[in-house]
């Protein structure tokens, strides 16, 4: 068997800690930067703005920071780790330190929460919990103030009026954006609108029911009515635009540790008829393991991040359409319905006698973790709002950006995940039950996200940035909408907001080159010396000897490509020469890929200009 050799980026990290943070006094009720929504994106935005010397208020409608990052999504969706930079990468490095590794992307909710809280504590960010927006006042195209009400006990007596110079909407719903009168869209565009191929209505094969499953309460009798969860809609032609929103679910953290788990009990409003389709699926296609019904991603300390898997799982298909525009009371009801559905799903699998015994036994091994979500009965309060409003801003990211057919020059972060949409509806097609809306299209490398996709159209609002409900088509948003990316976009938005203040200009007029430079030179927002990342695509910093072939978007590679040498000879090498601007002690890390047929060992020669040492990395000894 031929041995294949490849080399991937070198990472040099300067050991330097800057503990001095600029602080600015502010008057009560007036701030330089107001961040709405303490998602992970919101935390990074608030932290960055405070580090840049601005007065900051972070507003959280609930009582917990972090959004999905602390709300159960502990098995991080990335796409390509090369795309993750700045404070987002720093967060996963701090997760790694907690678990005694360099960086880690899988973690427990409480660990993520503590690390995000530490960012806010170190920067001394002021946080206003349990307040939500009810209106925004604009003067001459600028938000002057926002009005808030208490989320737990709304009454005019406790309303607050907050003034600010710059506003950043980091909520999953885009509520501040909407109150400010900024253009947005909901649902799926027609393919024709942006010349796309995977938008609009999509009947595809992933997470799909097999043929032949009857949709009616009494099989073969349409007059008996449809089973629960099946829509009366007619299937639209492929690619047709519509206002249906891809489905939500709840990313639940469960425990398999008997000493740290509470048994799953029958939930409020338990209705076993909601899961009749699951029984019909099992009759048609035997289910052998619990993993066939839900994704059970393993996390530290015997915990599991539960996610949707298959045609009938934790996704509550068709129940998300009203959520983006719903008022707060209706949203609470929608969340409660999802909570009851999810808890009922677990309970049904574990207790209904019609479910095969082996599946019941497997389900009963799980329980709610005692050490998570203590204030909410050990169940997350965060729904996975995969997509709600999407701004229609200065630039709309589309499928062409994801696949590299269009590349922007004002990129302020990278995305790399598959274009991913969950199903939007469950309906009857040719007398059979089918799911519609699931799309999973990958095969492309990291691509830049335009700064213009974070700002409203000129003339609509000149002091608002929207890093979460950013301007993107439905199918492009499915690639961008990952927590690590939202963190980068939050940081970028904060830097832009601070530069807009300093230069007394509209956010649309921020100098993107200076913005990009600040993100590059001060990636941790604390003035510390940035790490040096050399990728094999940095042609000015590498030199090759031998028959090395560039392999773009190679599966599992770190970065846009890797270098492959199928017939290596003595003397073949790749030389990385970093541009080190500051002398000091550096650590060297090497990212590489383990794959079948690859060489088991990598030989490294390290030269600092005065001495040379050689190191051998045995990939077989690595996890």
XYZ file of C-alpha atoms in Angstrom:
623
model
C 0.000 0.000 0.000
C 1.304 3.447 -0.924
C 1.916 5.831 1.934
C 0.484 9.287 1.397
C 2.139 12.250 3.102
C 0.517 15.582 3.689
C 1.200 18.716 5.630
C -1.242 21.185 7.106
C -0.940 24.514 8.925
C 1.492 25.430 11.643
C 0.143 27.471 14.536
C 2.408 29.636 16.691
C 0.986 31.088 19.884
C 2.761 33.867 21.739
C 2.605 33.519 25.521
C 1.443 36.933 26.638
C -1.358 38.107 28.902
C -2.599 41.664 28.940
C -4.707 42.243 32.028
C -5.346 45.975 31.656
C -8.788 46.840 30.325
C -10.003 50.309 29.383
C -13.141 51.386 31.161
C -15.430 54.323 30.534
C -17.932 55.732 32.987
C -21.481 56.197 31.761
C -24.681 57.820 32.893
C -27.478 55.498 34.011
C -29.734 54.712 31.072
C -27.319 55.871 28.347
C -24.562 53.743 26.824
C -22.151 53.789 23.909
C -23.099 50.287 22.784
C -26.268 48.363 23.600
C -26.258 44.644 22.813
C -29.658 42.956 22.723
C -29.603 39.216 23.394
C -26.931 37.441 25.423
C -26.468 34.593 22.985
C -22.827 33.565 22.632
C -22.685 36.157 19.852
C -24.060 38.778 22.235
C -21.533 37.923 24.942
C -18.636 38.302 22.505
C -20.055 41.548 21.140
C -20.478 43.052 24.614
C -17.055 41.860 25.767
C -15.347 43.280 22.673
C -17.020 46.685 22.879
C -16.135 46.997 26.577
C -12.545 45.999 25.890
C -12.403 48.786 23.309
C -13.205 51.321 25.992
C -16.919 51.808 25.408
C -19.735 51.788 27.932
C -21.833 48.706 27.263
C -25.171 47.265 28.318
C -25.992 43.635 27.516
C -29.736 42.954 27.645
C -31.024 39.406 28.163
C -34.774 38.684 28.032
C -34.282 35.470 30.037
C -32.160 34.594 33.041
C -29.302 32.709 31.399
C -26.571 33.796 29.003
C -25.134 31.878 26.067
C -28.165 30.967 23.984
C -27.727 27.560 22.398
C -24.063 27.333 23.375
C -25.184 26.937 26.993
C -28.671 25.714 26.107
C -27.875 22.123 25.150
C -25.936 22.359 21.890
C -22.720 20.984 23.321
C -21.642 19.068 20.223
C -20.488 22.011 18.112
C -21.304 22.216 14.413
C -18.208 23.627 12.723
C -17.624 22.526 9.139
C -13.924 23.391 9.166
C -12.021 24.527 12.266
C -9.780 26.718 10.125
C -12.727 29.104 9.746
C -12.936 29.822 13.479
C -10.931 32.857 14.586
C -10.668 35.476 17.287
C -12.693 35.258 20.473
C -14.715 32.384 19.082
C -11.588 30.243 18.844
C -10.477 31.572 22.230
C -13.722 30.278 23.713
C -13.074 26.740 22.455
C -9.485 26.978 23.668
C -10.810 27.856 27.136
C -13.187 24.911 26.904
C -10.117 22.814 26.114
C -8.256 24.147 29.133
C -11.157 23.105 31.337
C -10.939 19.548 30.006
C -7.100 19.562 29.955
C -6.693 19.738 26.176
C -5.522 22.358 23.676
C -8.964 23.127 22.309
C -12.266 21.305 22.537
C -15.545 21.567 20.671
C -17.661 19.202 22.772
C -18.665 20.331 26.246
C -21.242 20.401 29.025
C -23.703 23.321 29.202
C -22.613 24.478 32.653
C -18.962 24.574 31.578
C -19.809 26.788 28.609
C -21.934 29.054 30.798
C -19.159 29.549 33.346
C -16.628 30.417 30.648
C -18.949 32.944 29.006
C -19.745 34.452 32.396
C -16.031 34.833 32.951
C -15.710 36.934 29.773
C -18.347 39.309 31.119
C -16.757 39.379 34.550
C -13.268 40.111 33.250
C -14.527 43.011 31.147
C -16.975 44.130 33.841
C -19.881 44.149 31.381
C -23.181 45.310 32.828
C -25.987 42.781 32.160
C -29.703 43.464 32.442
C -31.556 40.167 32.874
C -35.279 39.470 32.343
C -35.981 42.489 30.160
C -37.225 42.429 26.578
C -37.848 45.042 23.906
C -41.300 46.535 23.321
C -40.442 49.492 21.077
C -37.621 51.488 19.490
C -37.472 55.230 18.899
C -35.726 56.384 15.740
C -34.782 59.956 14.838
C -33.357 60.790 11.414
C -32.655 57.134 10.657
C -30.894 56.419 13.949
C -32.140 54.491 16.953
C -32.170 56.924 19.848
C -33.630 54.685 22.529
C -35.393 51.406 23.147
C -38.163 50.648 25.629
C -38.024 47.446 27.639
C -40.464 45.539 29.795
C -39.855 43.014 32.535
C -40.050 39.535 30.986
C -41.277 37.789 34.120
C -43.860 40.331 35.308
C -44.509 42.913 32.589
C -46.004 46.141 33.924
C -45.571 49.775 32.936
C -44.210 50.557 36.373
C -41.080 48.515 35.726
C -40.523 49.511 32.074
C -37.113 50.937 31.217
C -35.983 53.433 28.587
C -32.385 52.900 27.465
C -30.500 55.286 25.196
C -27.473 54.345 23.122
C -25.149 55.454 20.364
C -24.855 52.067 18.651
C -27.074 48.980 18.845
C -26.282 45.335 18.093
C -29.122 42.819 17.772
C -27.712 39.427 18.787
C -31.055 37.725 19.382
C -32.089 34.643 17.427
C -35.396 36.326 16.598
C -34.223 39.749 15.376
C -36.687 41.585 17.623
C -34.650 44.792 17.934
C -34.129 44.825 14.175
C -37.872 44.485 13.608
C -38.795 47.178 16.137
C -36.349 49.507 14.403
C -38.249 49.157 11.138
C -35.460 47.407 9.243
C -36.361 45.268 6.217
C -36.363 41.519 6.760
C -37.804 38.337 5.363
C -39.138 35.073 6.782
C -39.271 31.623 5.219
C -37.748 30.392 2.003
C -37.135 32.447 -1.130
C -38.016 31.153 -4.547
C -34.960 29.776 -6.319
C -35.463 32.387 -9.040
C -34.986 35.303 -6.634
C -31.224 34.827 -6.183
C -30.573 32.299 -8.956
C -30.235 29.425 -6.464
C -31.001 25.714 -6.729
C -31.640 24.565 -3.138
C -34.033 27.226 -1.847
C -37.834 27.101 -1.687
C -39.821 23.884 -1.429
C -37.577 20.785 -1.448
C -38.735 17.151 -1.372
C -35.542 15.175 -0.881
C -34.301 11.877 0.555
C -32.656 12.833 3.863
C -34.585 12.424 7.139
C -37.371 11.088 4.984
C -40.114 8.507 5.466
C -39.857 5.373 3.335
C -42.588 4.869 0.769
C -45.814 3.275 1.828
C -46.528 4.797 5.252
C -50.216 5.612 5.535
C -50.989 9.139 6.829
C -54.540 8.547 8.050
C -55.830 7.777 11.545
C -57.474 4.666 10.171
C -55.159 3.288 7.536
C -56.621 3.534 4.047
C -59.471 5.831 5.106
C -58.902 9.523 4.346
C -62.264 10.329 5.930
C -60.816 9.364 9.325
C -58.513 12.402 9.225
C -54.776 12.831 9.256
C -52.493 11.649 12.011
C -51.116 14.310 14.334
C -48.439 16.535 12.830
C -49.402 16.055 9.169
C -50.362 19.181 7.221
C -53.236 19.472 4.750
C -50.982 21.516 2.443
C -50.368 20.408 -1.118
C -46.771 19.863 -2.188
C -45.419 22.924 -3.975
C -43.294 22.625 -7.127
C -39.594 22.215 -6.399
C -37.901 25.523 -5.588
C -41.111 27.470 -4.984
C -40.793 30.235 -2.407
C -43.009 30.212 0.683
C -43.195 31.547 4.246
C -42.710 28.189 5.965
C -39.907 28.250 8.532
C -37.605 25.271 8.943
C -38.414 23.238 12.021
C -37.153 23.866 15.534
C -36.375 21.408 18.282
C -34.775 21.433 21.715
C -31.177 20.295 22.033
C -31.525 18.367 25.265
C -28.677 17.448 27.570
C -29.292 14.011 29.077
C -27.155 11.949 31.421
C -26.369 8.219 31.504
C -24.747 8.457 34.905
C -27.190 6.930 37.437
C -25.670 9.070 40.199
C -26.273 12.262 38.210
C -29.614 11.722 36.521
C -33.297 12.132 37.231
C -35.677 9.653 35.528
C -37.674 10.973 32.581
C -41.250 11.280 33.803
C -44.551 11.780 31.991
C -44.738 15.457 30.944
C -47.607 17.906 31.064
C -50.070 17.418 28.230
C -48.762 13.946 27.348
C -50.616 12.648 24.295
C -49.277 9.332 22.974
C -51.256 9.722 19.741
C -48.707 12.354 18.720
C -46.206 9.534 18.210
C -48.397 7.192 16.144
C -46.293 7.909 13.059
C -43.249 6.626 14.921
C -44.969 3.260 15.395
C -45.884 3.085 11.714
C -42.285 3.936 10.829
C -41.066 1.058 13.032
C -43.464 -1.338 11.315
C -42.158 -0.350 7.900
C -38.504 0.013 8.801
C -37.320 -1.841 11.918
C -35.429 0.366 14.375
C -32.646 -1.500 16.156
C -31.008 1.165 18.322
C -31.977 4.390 20.024
C -29.435 6.228 17.827
C -31.718 5.498 14.856
C -34.416 7.647 16.476
C -32.275 10.543 17.678
C -28.687 11.727 17.445
C -26.957 10.958 20.734
C -23.689 12.894 20.581
C -21.494 11.953 23.519
C -20.225 14.726 25.775
C -17.937 14.641 28.816
C -19.037 13.096 32.124
C -21.545 10.645 30.617
C -23.734 13.371 29.149
C -25.336 13.463 25.732
C -26.415 16.198 23.343
C -29.683 14.939 21.859
C -30.637 16.109 18.364
C -33.006 15.136 15.582
C -32.313 12.084 13.447
C -34.523 10.408 10.876
C -38.043 11.059 9.579
C -39.682 11.210 13.026
C -37.567 12.467 15.895
C -37.118 15.505 18.147
C -37.886 18.017 15.377
C -41.461 19.278 15.847
C -42.077 19.672 12.130
C -44.431 22.418 11.003
C -44.822 24.003 14.435
C -42.302 26.841 13.963
C -44.014 28.889 11.247
C -45.679 31.438 13.549
C -42.767 31.830 15.949
C -40.744 34.642 14.277
C -43.642 37.127 14.289
C -45.440 35.818 17.383
C -45.822 37.988 20.458
C -44.041 36.995 23.656
C -47.005 35.080 25.067
C -47.474 33.030 21.911
C -43.759 32.296 21.744
C -43.865 31.020 25.314
C -46.732 28.727 24.303
C -44.782 27.481 21.282
C -41.785 26.711 23.482
C -44.017 24.888 25.972
C -45.483 22.815 23.138
C -41.958 21.884 22.021
C -40.988 21.035 25.589
C -44.011 18.779 26.055
C -43.494 17.151 22.655
C -39.816 16.443 23.392
C -40.366 15.129 26.908
C -43.297 13.097 25.605
C -41.110 11.680 22.837
C -38.577 10.450 25.401
C -41.304 9.115 27.681
C -43.132 7.374 24.836
C -40.012 5.540 23.700
C -39.171 4.513 27.245
C -42.612 3.419 28.429
C -45.097 2.676 25.638
C -45.522 -1.120 25.394
C -45.824 -0.903 21.605
C -42.180 0.213 21.389
C -39.751 -2.747 21.168
C -38.348 -3.699 24.568
C -34.716 -3.150 23.624
C -35.480 0.459 22.632
C -37.389 1.049 25.850
C -34.478 -0.299 27.861
C -32.004 1.923 26.008
C -34.158 5.018 26.558
C -34.499 4.292 30.265
C -30.726 4.525 30.641
C -31.037 8.293 30.133
C -32.223 10.917 32.594
C -32.127 14.649 33.114
C -28.748 15.668 34.611
C -28.895 16.805 38.227
C -26.102 19.331 37.770
C -27.546 21.114 34.722
C -30.355 23.707 34.522
C -30.993 23.564 38.242
C -33.280 26.606 38.221
C -35.531 25.176 35.464
C -36.100 21.625 36.730
C -32.989 20.330 34.907
C -34.395 21.084 31.444
C -33.085 23.817 29.158
C -35.125 26.964 28.606
C -33.558 27.556 25.183
C -35.315 26.327 22.049
C -33.228 25.687 18.952
C -34.485 28.588 16.865
C -32.694 27.524 13.727
C -33.985 30.428 11.689
C -36.448 33.232 12.337
C -36.272 36.667 10.737
C -33.445 37.378 8.308
C -32.492 40.947 7.555
C -32.551 42.184 3.964
C -29.484 44.358 4.241
C -26.860 46.073 2.125
C -25.702 42.691 0.810
C -27.493 39.336 0.786
C -25.358 36.224 1.204
C -26.547 33.479 -1.150
C -25.747 29.993 -2.377
C -23.237 31.513 -4.786
C -21.174 32.780 -1.834
C -21.254 29.406 -0.098
C -20.072 27.526 -3.164
C -17.391 30.059 -4.082
C -19.033 31.328 -7.271
C -19.101 34.810 -5.729
C -16.470 36.059 -3.267
C -16.697 39.295 -1.312
C -13.755 41.545 -0.506
C -15.208 42.903 2.753
C -15.222 39.584 4.596
C -15.086 39.881 8.392
C -15.531 36.200 9.289
C -15.528 32.818 7.605
C -18.265 30.208 7.369
C -17.687 26.624 6.313
C -20.659 24.457 7.238
C -22.837 22.527 4.829
C -25.884 24.365 3.443
C -28.250 22.789 5.916
C -32.007 23.156 6.233
C -34.220 20.946 8.365
C -37.657 19.942 7.178
C -40.353 22.617 7.130
C -43.525 20.555 6.763
C -44.961 17.051 6.901
C -47.648 16.352 4.330
C -49.306 13.746 2.120
C -47.692 12.996 -1.250
C -49.293 10.360 -3.481
C -51.194 8.945 -0.512
C -48.044 8.588 1.639
C -46.617 10.678 4.452
C -43.512 12.664 3.472
C -41.317 15.361 4.990
C -40.424 18.427 2.928
C -37.644 20.943 3.337
C -34.519 19.027 4.374
C -31.428 20.054 2.397
C -27.818 19.060 3.089
C -25.370 20.251 0.448
C -21.656 20.536 1.178
C -18.415 20.017 -0.690
C -17.075 23.567 -0.407
C -14.375 25.165 1.698
C -14.412 28.163 4.030
C -15.800 31.340 2.486
C -15.961 34.977 3.662
C -19.089 36.632 5.069
C -19.618 40.187 3.888
C -19.638 43.008 6.434
C -22.484 44.506 4.415
C -24.655 41.522 5.375
C -24.526 42.753 8.998
C -25.873 46.250 8.314
C -29.303 47.477 7.167
C -29.858 49.131 3.841
C -28.647 52.694 3.750
C -31.423 54.999 4.870
C -33.176 52.408 7.039
C -30.998 52.611 10.152
C -27.472 53.952 10.503
C -26.542 52.698 13.995
C -27.663 49.051 14.048
C -25.705 45.856 13.349
C -27.334 42.416 13.085
C -24.833 39.536 13.391
C -27.303 36.686 14.075
C -30.362 37.444 11.925
C -27.988 38.661 9.240
C -28.802 39.310 5.608
C -28.774 35.959 3.819
C -31.039 33.790 1.748
C -32.610 30.828 3.501
C -30.202 28.277 2.070
C -27.072 30.404 2.656
C -28.220 31.130 6.199
C -28.299 27.372 6.768
C -24.540 27.303 6.234
C -23.752 30.436 8.229
C -26.010 29.871 11.269
C -23.501 28.082 13.487
C -22.634 29.169 17.022
C -18.874 29.631 16.405
C -19.676 31.819 13.393
C -22.226 33.854 15.345
C -19.507 34.558 17.930
C -17.167 35.864 15.229
C -19.923 37.998 13.731
C -20.749 39.397 17.168
C -17.125 40.401 17.688
C -16.918 41.937 14.214
C -20.114 43.903 14.826
C -18.768 45.276 18.093
C -15.528 46.450 16.494
C -17.534 48.110 13.717
C -19.840 49.786 16.238
C -16.853 51.192 18.132
C -15.245 52.436 14.938
C -18.523 54.081 13.926
C -18.561 55.915 17.263
C -14.930 56.976 16.991
C -15.328 58.188 13.410
C -18.807 59.655 13.925
C -20.135 57.794 10.906
C -22.974 55.464 9.964
C -22.285 51.751 10.291
C -22.658 51.479 6.516
C -19.679 53.845 6.174
C -17.276 51.959 8.440
C -13.944 51.421 6.691
C -13.949 47.666 6.176
C -10.191 47.516 5.600
C -9.574 49.074 9.020
C -12.169 46.741 10.497
C -10.448 43.717 8.978
C -7.077 44.975 10.210
C -8.314 45.408 13.771
C -9.764 41.891 13.794
C -6.454 40.525 12.502
C -4.132 42.517 14.754
C -6.205 42.310 17.935
C -8.132 39.039 17.634
C -8.684 38.630 21.380
C -9.691 42.275 21.871
C -7.181 42.665 24.700
C -4.074 43.925 22.924
C -2.218 40.629 23.263
C 0.138 39.441 20.546
C -1.898 37.449 18.023
C -1.008 33.898 17.159
C 0.531 33.197 13.767
C -1.303 30.719 11.582
C 0.480 29.420 8.498
C -1.615 27.460 6.048
C -0.310 25.594 3.034
C -2.382 27.987 0.901
C -0.220 30.922 2.110
C 2.024 30.723 -0.938
C 4.266 33.613 0.172
C 5.130 31.800 3.406
C 5.781 28.254 2.183
C 8.259 26.574 -0.135
C 7.991 23.003 -1.383
C 10.478 20.436 -2.615
C 9.096 17.321 -4.242
C 5.904 16.274 -5.963
C 3.299 17.914 -3.739
C -0.214 18.272 -5.090
C -2.801 20.680 -3.673
C -6.060 18.924 -2.756
C -8.848 21.520 -2.286
C -11.702 20.789 0.122
C -10.271 17.399 0.969
C -12.553 15.611 3.396
C -11.471 16.232 6.966
C -8.688 18.649 6.101
C -7.931 21.772 8.112
C -8.213 24.829 5.909
C -9.114 25.232 2.258
C -6.818 22.396 1.129
C -3.998 20.033 2.011
C -0.789 19.065 0.246
C -0.505 15.452 -0.866
C 2.605 13.535 -1.904
C 1.767 10.046 -3.196
C 5.370 9.007 -3.967
C 7.621 10.805 -1.454
C 11.383 10.760 -1.910
C 14.234 11.688 0.402
C 14.486 15.443 0.555
C 10.815 16.101 -0.195
C 9.536 18.704 2.219
C 7.311 21.696 2.813
C 8.959 24.657 4.516
C 6.829 27.097 6.544
C 8.423 30.482 7.253
C 6.373 32.588 9.693
C 6.651 36.367 9.711
C 7.400 36.898 13.404
C 7.153 40.573 14.323
C 7.876 40.211 18.026
C 10.601 38.092 19.548
C 9.682 35.871 22.450
C 8.759 32.359 23.475
C 6.371 30.612 21.110
C 4.639 27.278 21.184
C 4.234 25.397 17.915
C 1.136 23.374 17.096
C 0.584 21.321 13.975
C -2.851 20.572 12.552
C -2.992 17.443 10.455
C -5.489 14.836 9.296
C -5.654 11.141 10.072
C -7.051 9.096 7.204
C -6.790 5.642 5.690
C -3.649 5.270 3.609
C -1.909 8.237 5.188
C 1.583 8.069 6.606
C 1.618 7.220 10.291
C 4.481 9.579 11.112
C 5.329 13.202 10.370
C 8.884 14.469 10.713
C 9.294 18.107 11.746
C 12.473 20.189 11.646
C 12.226 23.406 13.678
C 14.794 26.175 13.137
C 14.754 29.443 15.102
C 17.694 30.971 13.238
C 20.254 29.854 15.797
C 19.555 26.192 16.385
C 17.665 23.340 14.806
C 15.758 20.481 16.410
C 13.826 17.614 14.903
C 10.597 16.117 16.173
C 8.613 13.121 15.022
C 4.829 12.976 15.458
C 3.310 9.505 15.578
C -0.298 9.917 14.430
C -1.195 6.404 15.553
C -0.576 7.440 19.142
C -3.025 10.349 18.928
C -6.746 10.185 19.646
